[in-house]
mmCIF file of C-alpha atoms in Angstrom:
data_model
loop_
_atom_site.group_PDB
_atom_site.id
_atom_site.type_symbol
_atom_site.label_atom_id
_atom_site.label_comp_id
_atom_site.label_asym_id
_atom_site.label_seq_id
_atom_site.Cartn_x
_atom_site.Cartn_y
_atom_site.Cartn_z
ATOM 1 C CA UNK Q 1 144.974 100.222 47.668
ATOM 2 C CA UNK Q 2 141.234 99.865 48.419
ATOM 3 C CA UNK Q 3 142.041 96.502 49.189
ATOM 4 C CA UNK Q 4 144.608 97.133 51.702
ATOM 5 C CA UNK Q 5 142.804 99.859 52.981
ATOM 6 C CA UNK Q 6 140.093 97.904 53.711
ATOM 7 C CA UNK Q 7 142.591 95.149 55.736
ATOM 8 C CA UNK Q 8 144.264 97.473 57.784
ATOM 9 C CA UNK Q 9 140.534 98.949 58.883
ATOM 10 C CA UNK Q 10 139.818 95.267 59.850
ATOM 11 C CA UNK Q 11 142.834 94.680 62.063
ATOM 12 C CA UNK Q 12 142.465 97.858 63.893
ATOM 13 C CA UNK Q 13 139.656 97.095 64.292
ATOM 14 C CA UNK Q 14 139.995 93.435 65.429
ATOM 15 C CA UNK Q 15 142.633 94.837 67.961
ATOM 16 C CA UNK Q 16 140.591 97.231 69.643
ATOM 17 C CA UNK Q 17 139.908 96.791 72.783
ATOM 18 C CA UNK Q 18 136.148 96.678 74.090
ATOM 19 C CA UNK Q 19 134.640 98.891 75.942
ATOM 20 C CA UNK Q 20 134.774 97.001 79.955
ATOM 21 C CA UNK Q 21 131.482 95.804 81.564
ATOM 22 C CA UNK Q 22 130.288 98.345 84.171
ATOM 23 C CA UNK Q 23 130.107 96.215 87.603
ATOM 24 C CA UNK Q 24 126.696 96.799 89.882
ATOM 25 C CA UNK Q 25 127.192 97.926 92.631
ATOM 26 C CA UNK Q 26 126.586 96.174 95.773
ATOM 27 C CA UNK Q 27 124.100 97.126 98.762
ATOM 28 C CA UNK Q 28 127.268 98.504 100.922
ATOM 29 C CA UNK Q 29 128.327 100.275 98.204
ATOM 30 C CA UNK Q 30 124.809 102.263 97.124
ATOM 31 C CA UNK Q 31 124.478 102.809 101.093
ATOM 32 C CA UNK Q 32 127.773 104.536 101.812
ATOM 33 C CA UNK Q 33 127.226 107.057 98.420
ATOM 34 C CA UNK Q 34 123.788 107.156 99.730
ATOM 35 C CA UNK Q 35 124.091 107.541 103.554
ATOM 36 C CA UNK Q 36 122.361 110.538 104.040
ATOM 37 C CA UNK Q 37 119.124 109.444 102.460
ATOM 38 C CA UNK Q 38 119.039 106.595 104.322
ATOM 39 C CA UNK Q 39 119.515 108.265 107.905
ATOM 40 C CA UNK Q 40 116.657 110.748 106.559
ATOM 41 C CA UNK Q 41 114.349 107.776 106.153
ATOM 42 C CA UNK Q 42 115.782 106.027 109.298
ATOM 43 C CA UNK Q 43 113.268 108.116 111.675
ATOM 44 C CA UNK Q 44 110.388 106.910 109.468
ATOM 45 C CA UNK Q 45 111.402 103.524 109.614
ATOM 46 C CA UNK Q 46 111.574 103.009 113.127
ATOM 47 C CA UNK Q 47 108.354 104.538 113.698
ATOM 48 C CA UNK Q 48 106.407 102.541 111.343
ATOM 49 C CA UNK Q 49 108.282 99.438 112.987
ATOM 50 C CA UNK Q 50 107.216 100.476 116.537
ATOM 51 C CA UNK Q 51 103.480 101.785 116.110
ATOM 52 C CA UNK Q 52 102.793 99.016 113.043
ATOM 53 C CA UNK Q 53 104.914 96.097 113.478
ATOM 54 C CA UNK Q 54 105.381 95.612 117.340
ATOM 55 C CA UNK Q 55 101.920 95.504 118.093
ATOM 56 C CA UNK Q 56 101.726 92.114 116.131
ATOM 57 C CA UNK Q 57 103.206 90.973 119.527
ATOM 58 C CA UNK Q 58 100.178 91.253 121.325
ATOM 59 C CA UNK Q 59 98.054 89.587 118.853
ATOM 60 C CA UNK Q 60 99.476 86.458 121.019
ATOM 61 C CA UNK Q 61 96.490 87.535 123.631
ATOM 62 C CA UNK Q 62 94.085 86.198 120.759
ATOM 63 C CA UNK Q 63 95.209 82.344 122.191
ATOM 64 C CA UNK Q 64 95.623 83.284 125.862
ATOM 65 C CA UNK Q 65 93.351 83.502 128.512
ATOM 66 C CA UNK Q 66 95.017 86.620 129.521
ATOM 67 C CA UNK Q 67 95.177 87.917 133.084
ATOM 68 C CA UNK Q 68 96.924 91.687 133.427
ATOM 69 C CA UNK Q 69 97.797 90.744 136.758
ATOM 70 C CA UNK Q 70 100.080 87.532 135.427
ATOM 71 C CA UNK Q 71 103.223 87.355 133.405
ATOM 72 C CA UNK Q 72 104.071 86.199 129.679
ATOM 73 C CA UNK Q 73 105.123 83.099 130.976
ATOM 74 C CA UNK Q 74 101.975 82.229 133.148
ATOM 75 C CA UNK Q 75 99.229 83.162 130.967
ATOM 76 C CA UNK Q 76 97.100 80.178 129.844
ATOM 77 C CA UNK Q 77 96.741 79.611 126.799
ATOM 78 C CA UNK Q 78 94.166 78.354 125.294
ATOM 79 C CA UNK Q 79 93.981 77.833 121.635
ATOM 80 C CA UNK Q 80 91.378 78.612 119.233
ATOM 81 C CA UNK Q 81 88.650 78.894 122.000
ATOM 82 C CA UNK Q 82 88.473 82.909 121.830
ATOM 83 C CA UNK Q 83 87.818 82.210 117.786
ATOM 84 C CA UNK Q 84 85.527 79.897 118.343
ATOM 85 C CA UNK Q 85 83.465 81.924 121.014
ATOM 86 C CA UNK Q 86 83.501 84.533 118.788
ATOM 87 C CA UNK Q 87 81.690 83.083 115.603
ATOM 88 C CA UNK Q 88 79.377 81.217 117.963
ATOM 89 C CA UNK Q 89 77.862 84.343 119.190
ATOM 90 C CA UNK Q 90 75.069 85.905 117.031
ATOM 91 C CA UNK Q 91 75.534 89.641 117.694
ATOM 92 C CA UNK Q 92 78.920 89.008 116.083
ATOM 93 C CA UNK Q 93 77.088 88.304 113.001
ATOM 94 C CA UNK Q 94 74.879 91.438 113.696
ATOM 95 C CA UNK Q 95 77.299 93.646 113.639
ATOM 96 C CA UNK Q 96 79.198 91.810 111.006
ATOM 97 C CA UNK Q 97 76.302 93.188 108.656
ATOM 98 C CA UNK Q 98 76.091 96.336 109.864
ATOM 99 C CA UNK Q 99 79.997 96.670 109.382
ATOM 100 C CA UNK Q 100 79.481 95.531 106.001
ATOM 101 C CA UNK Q 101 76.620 97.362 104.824
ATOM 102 C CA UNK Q 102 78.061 100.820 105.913
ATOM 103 C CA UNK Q 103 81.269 99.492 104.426
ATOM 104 C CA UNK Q 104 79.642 99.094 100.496
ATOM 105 C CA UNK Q 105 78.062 101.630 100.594
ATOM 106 C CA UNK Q 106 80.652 104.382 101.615
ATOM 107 C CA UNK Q 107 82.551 102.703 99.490
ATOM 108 C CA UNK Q 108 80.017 102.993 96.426
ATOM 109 C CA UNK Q 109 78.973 106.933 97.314
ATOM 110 C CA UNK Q 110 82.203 107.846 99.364
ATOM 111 C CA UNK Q 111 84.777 106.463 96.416
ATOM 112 C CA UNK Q 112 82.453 107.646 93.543
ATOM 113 C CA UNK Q 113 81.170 111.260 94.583
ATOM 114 C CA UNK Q 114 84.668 112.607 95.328
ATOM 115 C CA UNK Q 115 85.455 111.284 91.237
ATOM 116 C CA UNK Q 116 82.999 113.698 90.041
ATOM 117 C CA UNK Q 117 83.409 116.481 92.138
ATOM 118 C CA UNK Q 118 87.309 116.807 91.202
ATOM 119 C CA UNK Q 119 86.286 116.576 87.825
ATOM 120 C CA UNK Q 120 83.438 119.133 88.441
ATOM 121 C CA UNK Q 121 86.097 121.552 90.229
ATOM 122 C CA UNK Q 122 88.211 120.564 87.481
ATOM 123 C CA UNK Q 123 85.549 121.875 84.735
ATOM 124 C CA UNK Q 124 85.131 125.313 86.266
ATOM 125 C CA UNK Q 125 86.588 128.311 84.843
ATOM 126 C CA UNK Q 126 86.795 131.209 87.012
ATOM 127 C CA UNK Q 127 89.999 130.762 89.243
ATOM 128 C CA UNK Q 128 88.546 133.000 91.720
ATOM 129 C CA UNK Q 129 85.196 131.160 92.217
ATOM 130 C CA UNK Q 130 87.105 127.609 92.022
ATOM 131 C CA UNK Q 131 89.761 127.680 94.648
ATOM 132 C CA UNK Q 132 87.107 129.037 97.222
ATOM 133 C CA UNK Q 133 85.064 125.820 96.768
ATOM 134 C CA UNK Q 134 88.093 123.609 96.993
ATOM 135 C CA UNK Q 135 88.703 125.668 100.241
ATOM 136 C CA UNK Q 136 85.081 125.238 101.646
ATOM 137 C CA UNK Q 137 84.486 121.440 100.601
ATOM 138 C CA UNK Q 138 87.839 119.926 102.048
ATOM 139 C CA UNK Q 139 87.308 122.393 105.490
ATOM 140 C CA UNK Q 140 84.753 119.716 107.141
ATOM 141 C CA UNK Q 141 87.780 117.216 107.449
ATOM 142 C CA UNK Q 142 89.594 119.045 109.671
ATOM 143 C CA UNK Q 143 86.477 118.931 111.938
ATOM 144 C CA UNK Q 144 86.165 116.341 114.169
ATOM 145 C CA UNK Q 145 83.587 114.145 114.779
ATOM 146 C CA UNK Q 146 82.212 114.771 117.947
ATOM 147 C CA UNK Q 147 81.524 118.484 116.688
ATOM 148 C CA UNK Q 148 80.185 116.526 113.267
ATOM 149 C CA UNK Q 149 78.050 114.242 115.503
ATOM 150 C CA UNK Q 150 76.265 117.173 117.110
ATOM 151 C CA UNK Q 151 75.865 119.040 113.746
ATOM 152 C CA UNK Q 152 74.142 115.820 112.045
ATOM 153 C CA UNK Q 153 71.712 114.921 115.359
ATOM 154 C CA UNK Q 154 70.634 118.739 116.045
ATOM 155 C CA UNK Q 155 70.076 119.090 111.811
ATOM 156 C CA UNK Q 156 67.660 116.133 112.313
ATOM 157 C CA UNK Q 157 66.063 116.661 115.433
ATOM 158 C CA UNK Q 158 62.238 116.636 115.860
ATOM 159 C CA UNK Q 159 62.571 119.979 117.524
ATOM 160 C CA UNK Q 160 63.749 122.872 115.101
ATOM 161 C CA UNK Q 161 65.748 120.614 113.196
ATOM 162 C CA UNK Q 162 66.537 122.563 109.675
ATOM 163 C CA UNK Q 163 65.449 119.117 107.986
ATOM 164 C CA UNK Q 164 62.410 118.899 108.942
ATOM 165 C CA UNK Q 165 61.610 121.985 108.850
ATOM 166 C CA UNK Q 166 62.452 122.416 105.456
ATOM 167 C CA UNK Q 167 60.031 119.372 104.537
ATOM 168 C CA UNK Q 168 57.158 120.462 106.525
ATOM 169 C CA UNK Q 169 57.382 123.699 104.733
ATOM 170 C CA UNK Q 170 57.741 122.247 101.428
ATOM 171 C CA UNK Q 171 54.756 119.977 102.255
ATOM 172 C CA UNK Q 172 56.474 116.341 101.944
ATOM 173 C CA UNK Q 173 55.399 115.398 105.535
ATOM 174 C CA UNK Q 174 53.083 116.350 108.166
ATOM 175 C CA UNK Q 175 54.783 115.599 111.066
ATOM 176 C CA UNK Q 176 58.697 115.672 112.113
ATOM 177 C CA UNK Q 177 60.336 112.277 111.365
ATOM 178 C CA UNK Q 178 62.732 110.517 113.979
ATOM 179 C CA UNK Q 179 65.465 110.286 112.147
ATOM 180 C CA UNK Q 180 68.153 109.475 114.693
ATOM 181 C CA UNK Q 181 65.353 106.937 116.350
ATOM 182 C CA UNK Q 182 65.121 104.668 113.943
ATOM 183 C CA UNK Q 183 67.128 101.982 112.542
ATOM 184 C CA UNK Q 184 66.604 102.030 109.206
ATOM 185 C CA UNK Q 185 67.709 105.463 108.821
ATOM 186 C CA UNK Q 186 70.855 104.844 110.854
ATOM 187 C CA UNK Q 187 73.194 104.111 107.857
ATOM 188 C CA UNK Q 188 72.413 106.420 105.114
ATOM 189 C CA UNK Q 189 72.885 109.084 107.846
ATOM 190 C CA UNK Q 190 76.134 107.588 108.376
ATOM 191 C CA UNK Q 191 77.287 107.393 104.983
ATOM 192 C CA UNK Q 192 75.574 110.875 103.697
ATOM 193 C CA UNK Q 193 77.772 112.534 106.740
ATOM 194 C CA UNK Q 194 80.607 110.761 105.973
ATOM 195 C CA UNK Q 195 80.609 112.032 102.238
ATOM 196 C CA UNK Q 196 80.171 116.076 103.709
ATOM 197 C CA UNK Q 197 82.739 115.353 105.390
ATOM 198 C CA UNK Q 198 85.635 113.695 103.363
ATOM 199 C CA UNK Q 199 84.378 114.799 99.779
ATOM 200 C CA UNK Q 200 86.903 117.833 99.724
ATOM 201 C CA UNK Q 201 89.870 116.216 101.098
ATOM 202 C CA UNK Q 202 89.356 112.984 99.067
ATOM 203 C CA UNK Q 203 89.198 115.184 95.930
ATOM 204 C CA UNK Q 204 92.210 116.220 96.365
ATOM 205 C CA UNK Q 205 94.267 113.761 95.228
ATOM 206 C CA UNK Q 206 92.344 113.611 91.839
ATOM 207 C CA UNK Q 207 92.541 117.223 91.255
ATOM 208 C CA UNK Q 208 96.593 116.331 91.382
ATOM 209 C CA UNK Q 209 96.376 113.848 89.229
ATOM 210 C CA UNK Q 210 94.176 115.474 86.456
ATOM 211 C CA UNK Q 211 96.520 118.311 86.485
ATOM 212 C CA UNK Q 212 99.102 115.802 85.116
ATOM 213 C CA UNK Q 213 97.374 115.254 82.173
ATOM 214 C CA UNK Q 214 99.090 117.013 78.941
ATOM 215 C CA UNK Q 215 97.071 119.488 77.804
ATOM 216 C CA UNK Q 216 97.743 119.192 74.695
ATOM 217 C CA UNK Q 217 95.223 115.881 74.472
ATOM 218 C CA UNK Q 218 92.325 118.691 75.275
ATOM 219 C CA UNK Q 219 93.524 121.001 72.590
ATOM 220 C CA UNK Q 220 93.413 118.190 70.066
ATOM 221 C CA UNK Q 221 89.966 116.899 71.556
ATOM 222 C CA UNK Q 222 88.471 120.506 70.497
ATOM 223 C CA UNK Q 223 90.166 120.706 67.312
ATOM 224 C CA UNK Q 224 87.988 117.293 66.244
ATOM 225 C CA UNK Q 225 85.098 118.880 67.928
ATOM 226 C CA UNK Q 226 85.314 116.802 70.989
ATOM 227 C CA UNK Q 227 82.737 118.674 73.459
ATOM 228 C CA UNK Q 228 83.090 118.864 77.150
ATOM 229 C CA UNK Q 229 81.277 115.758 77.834
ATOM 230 C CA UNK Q 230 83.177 114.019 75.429
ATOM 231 C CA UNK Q 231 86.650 115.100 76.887
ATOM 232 C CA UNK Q 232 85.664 114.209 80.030
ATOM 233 C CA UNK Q 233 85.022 110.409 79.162
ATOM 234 C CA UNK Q 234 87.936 110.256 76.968
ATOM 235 C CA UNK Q 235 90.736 112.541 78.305
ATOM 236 C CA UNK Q 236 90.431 113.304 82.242
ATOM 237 C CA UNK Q 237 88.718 109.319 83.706
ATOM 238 C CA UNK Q 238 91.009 107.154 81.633
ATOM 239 C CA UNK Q 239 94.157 109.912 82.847
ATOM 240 C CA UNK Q 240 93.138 109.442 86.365
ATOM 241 C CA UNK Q 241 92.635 105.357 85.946
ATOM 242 C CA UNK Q 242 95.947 104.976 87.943
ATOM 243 C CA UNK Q 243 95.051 106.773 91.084
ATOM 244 C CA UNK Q 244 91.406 105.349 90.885
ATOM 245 C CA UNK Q 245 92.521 101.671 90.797
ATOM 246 C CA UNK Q 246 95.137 102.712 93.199
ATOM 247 C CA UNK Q 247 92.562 104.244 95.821
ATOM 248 C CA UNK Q 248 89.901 101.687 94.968
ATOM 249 C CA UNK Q 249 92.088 98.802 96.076
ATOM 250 C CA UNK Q 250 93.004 100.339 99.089
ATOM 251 C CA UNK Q 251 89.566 101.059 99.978
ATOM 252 C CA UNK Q 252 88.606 97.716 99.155
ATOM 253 C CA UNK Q 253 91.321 96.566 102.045
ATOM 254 C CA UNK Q 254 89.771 98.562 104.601
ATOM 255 C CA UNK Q 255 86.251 97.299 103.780
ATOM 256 C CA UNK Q 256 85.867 95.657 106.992
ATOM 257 C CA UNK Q 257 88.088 97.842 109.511
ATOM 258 C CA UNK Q 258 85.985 101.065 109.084
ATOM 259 C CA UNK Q 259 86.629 102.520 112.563
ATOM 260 C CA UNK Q 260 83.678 103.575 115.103
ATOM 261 C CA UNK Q 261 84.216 107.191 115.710
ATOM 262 C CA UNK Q 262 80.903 108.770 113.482
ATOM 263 C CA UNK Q 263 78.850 105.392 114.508
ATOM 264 C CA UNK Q 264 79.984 105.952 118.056
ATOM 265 C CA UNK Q 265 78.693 109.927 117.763
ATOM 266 C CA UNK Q 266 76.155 109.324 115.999
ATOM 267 C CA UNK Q 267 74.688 106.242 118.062
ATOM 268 C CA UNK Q 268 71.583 106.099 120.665
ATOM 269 C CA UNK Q 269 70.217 103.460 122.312
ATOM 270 C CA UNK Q 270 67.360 103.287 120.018
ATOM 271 C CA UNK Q 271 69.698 101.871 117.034
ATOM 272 C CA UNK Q 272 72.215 99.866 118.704
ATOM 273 C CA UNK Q 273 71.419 96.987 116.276
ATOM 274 C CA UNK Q 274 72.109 98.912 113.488
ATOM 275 C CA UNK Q 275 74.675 101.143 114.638
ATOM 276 C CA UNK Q 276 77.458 98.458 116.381
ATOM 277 C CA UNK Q 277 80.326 97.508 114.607
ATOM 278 C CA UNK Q 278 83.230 95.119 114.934
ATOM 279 C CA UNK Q 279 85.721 97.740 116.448
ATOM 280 C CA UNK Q 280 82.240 98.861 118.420
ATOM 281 C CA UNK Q 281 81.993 95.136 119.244
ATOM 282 C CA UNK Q 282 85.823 94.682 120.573
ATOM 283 C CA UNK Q 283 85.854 98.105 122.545
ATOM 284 C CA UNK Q 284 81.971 96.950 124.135
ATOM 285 C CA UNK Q 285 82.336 93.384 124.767
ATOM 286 C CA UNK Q 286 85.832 93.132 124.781
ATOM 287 C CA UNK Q 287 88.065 95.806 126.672
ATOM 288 C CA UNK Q 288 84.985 97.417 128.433
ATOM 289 C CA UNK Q 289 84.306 93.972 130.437
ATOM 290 C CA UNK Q 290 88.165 93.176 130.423
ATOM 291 C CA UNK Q 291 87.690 90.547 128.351
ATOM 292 C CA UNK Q 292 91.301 91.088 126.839
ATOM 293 C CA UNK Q 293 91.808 88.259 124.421
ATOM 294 C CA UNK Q 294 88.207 88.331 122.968
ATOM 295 C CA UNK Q 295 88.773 91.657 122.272
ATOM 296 C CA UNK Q 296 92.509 91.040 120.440
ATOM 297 C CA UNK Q 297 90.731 88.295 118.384
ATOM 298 C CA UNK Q 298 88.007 90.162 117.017
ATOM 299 C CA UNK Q 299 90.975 92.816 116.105
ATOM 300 C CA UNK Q 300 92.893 89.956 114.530
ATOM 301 C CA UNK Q 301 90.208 88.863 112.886
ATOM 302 C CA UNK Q 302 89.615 92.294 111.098
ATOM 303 C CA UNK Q 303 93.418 92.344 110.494
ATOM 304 C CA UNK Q 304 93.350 89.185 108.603
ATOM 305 C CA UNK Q 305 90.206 90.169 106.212
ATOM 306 C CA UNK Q 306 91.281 93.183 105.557
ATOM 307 C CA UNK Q 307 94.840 91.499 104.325
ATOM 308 C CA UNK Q 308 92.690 88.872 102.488
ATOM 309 C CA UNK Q 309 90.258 91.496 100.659
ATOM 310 C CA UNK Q 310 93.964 93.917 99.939
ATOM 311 C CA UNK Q 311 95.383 91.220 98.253
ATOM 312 C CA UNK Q 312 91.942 89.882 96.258
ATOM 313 C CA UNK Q 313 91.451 93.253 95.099
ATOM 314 C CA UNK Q 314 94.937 94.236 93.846
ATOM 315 C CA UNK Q 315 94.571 90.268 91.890
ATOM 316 C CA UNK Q 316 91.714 90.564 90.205
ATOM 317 C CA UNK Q 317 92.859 94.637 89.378
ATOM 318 C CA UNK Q 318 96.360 93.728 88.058
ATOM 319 C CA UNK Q 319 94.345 91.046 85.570
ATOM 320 C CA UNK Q 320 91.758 92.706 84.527
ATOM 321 C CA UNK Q 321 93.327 96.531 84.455
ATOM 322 C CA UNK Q 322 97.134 95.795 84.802
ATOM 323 C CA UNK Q 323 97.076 97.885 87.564
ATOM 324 C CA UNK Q 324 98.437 97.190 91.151
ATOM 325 C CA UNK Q 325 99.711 98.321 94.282
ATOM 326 C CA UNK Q 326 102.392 95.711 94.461
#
């Protein structure tokens, strides 16, 4: 009986028919069950196509010799001579290094200050005293920088300037320095007003991420007598590492294209060669003197480092931390 049993089981068995393959579905199909997401995202599309992706058109400029007055078809074109103008000149090389030394080092003190002070805001307990410093320290963003730009020169200024006030009182110097006069001052007044300003708001998106960390990992921490220090090092940085290697290799990729606006403000005469950089450079010996295409290739030519140093840095990150933006 077992026996037979046993057979029947393994013909019913054999008989049975298997469960059918699901079939993926194709593009059309996931777009008509999703049509309304799709028309949602539709507006954002086009816009990034226009204001990102059309403008590539007028990179052609870069090889012309172009004339407003003339049209697509009668422009001269002349090659690589705008390129080659370009690295020929030596105040492109000045203000290559002034691009690049503001660059590192908002990117050392502008990436790592806003790290610590979401974990600082992170660290305090009263709920009260927290949210109102998170309110205060991200309100200088929404400033802009022209008011910024008045607020740094009149805090430095030789005449009743709160900073040198507050050293001649204190005794470090005996007369007021000229700080916005001299060059070598320039870019740590740059980067020091660039970190009031964007400290808060940069914050921010650590703050998010550390509250995504289980709590539970803390809780545990404490109960092997893990002290604050201790949890920080070993809970919240390696919970953030995502976003950090995320934000890092995006900062990286604007390394060179660091806009003008707070040198522009924050310029005089007196520091020109210290203050210029290359979006300085296009607007001053490019558009200003309608010198069109010289202007488009120093743009191109930030467009294309920037690219370069994007994908470098999100390389060497997904081998080294398997992280990566792509």
């Amino acid at each position: 009986m077992e026996t037979l049993s046993a057979k029947n089981e393994s013909n019913f068995l054999s008989v049975t028919p298997s469960p059918p393959k699901k079939r993926k579905k194709g593009f059309w199909q996931i777009l008509v069950q999703q049509k309304y997401l799709y028309l949602m995202s539709l507006p954002f599309v086009i816009w990034c196509f226009v204001f990102n992706y059309l403008p590539i058109w007028g990179w052609t400029m870069a090889f012309q010799n172009y004339k407003p007055s003339r049209s697509f078809g009668e422009q001269e074109w002349v090659g690589f001579k705008q390129f080659i103008d370009l690295f020929q000149d030596e105040r492109f090389y000045l203000v290559l290094r002034n691009t690049l030394a503001m660059s590192l080092m908002g990117l050392v003190f502008g990436f790592v200050v806003p790290i610590f002070f979401a974990v600082f805001l992170n660290e305090l307990k009263g709920t009260i005293f927290k949210r109102t410093v998170q309110t205060v320290s991200y309100l200088p963003h929404f400033v802009s920088w022209v008011v910024v730009g008045g607020i740094i020169t009149k805090m430095l200024s030789v005449d009743g300037g709160i900073v040198n006030e507050l050293l001649l009182t204190i005794g470090v110097i005996n007369e007021p320095i000229q700080f916005m006069a001299q060059g070598k001052w320039f870019w740590g007044i740059v980067t020091g007003a660039d970190i009031w300003k964007e400290t808060g708001w940069n914050a921010i998106i650590y703050l998010a991420a550390i509250t995504g960390i289980d709590k539970e990992l803390y809780e545990a921490a404490r109960v092997d007598g893990a002290g604050r220090l201790r949890q920080i090092w070993n809970i919240t940085l390696p919970g953030i590492r995502t976003t950090i290697s995320v934000l890092l290799i995006m900062s990286i990729g604007h390394l060179i294209g660091i806009g003008f606006e707070k040198q522009f403000q924050l310029q005089n005469s007196l520091v020109l060669d210290y203050s210029e950089v290359l979006d300085l450079y296009a607007l001053n010996y490019g558009i200003k003197i309608s010198r069109f295409s010289y202007g488009t290739a120093i743009s191109m030519f930030t467009s294309v480092v920037s690219v370069i140093l994007l994908l470098t840095a999100n390389g060497i990150m997904k081998k080294t931390t398997k992280e990566s933006i792509m």
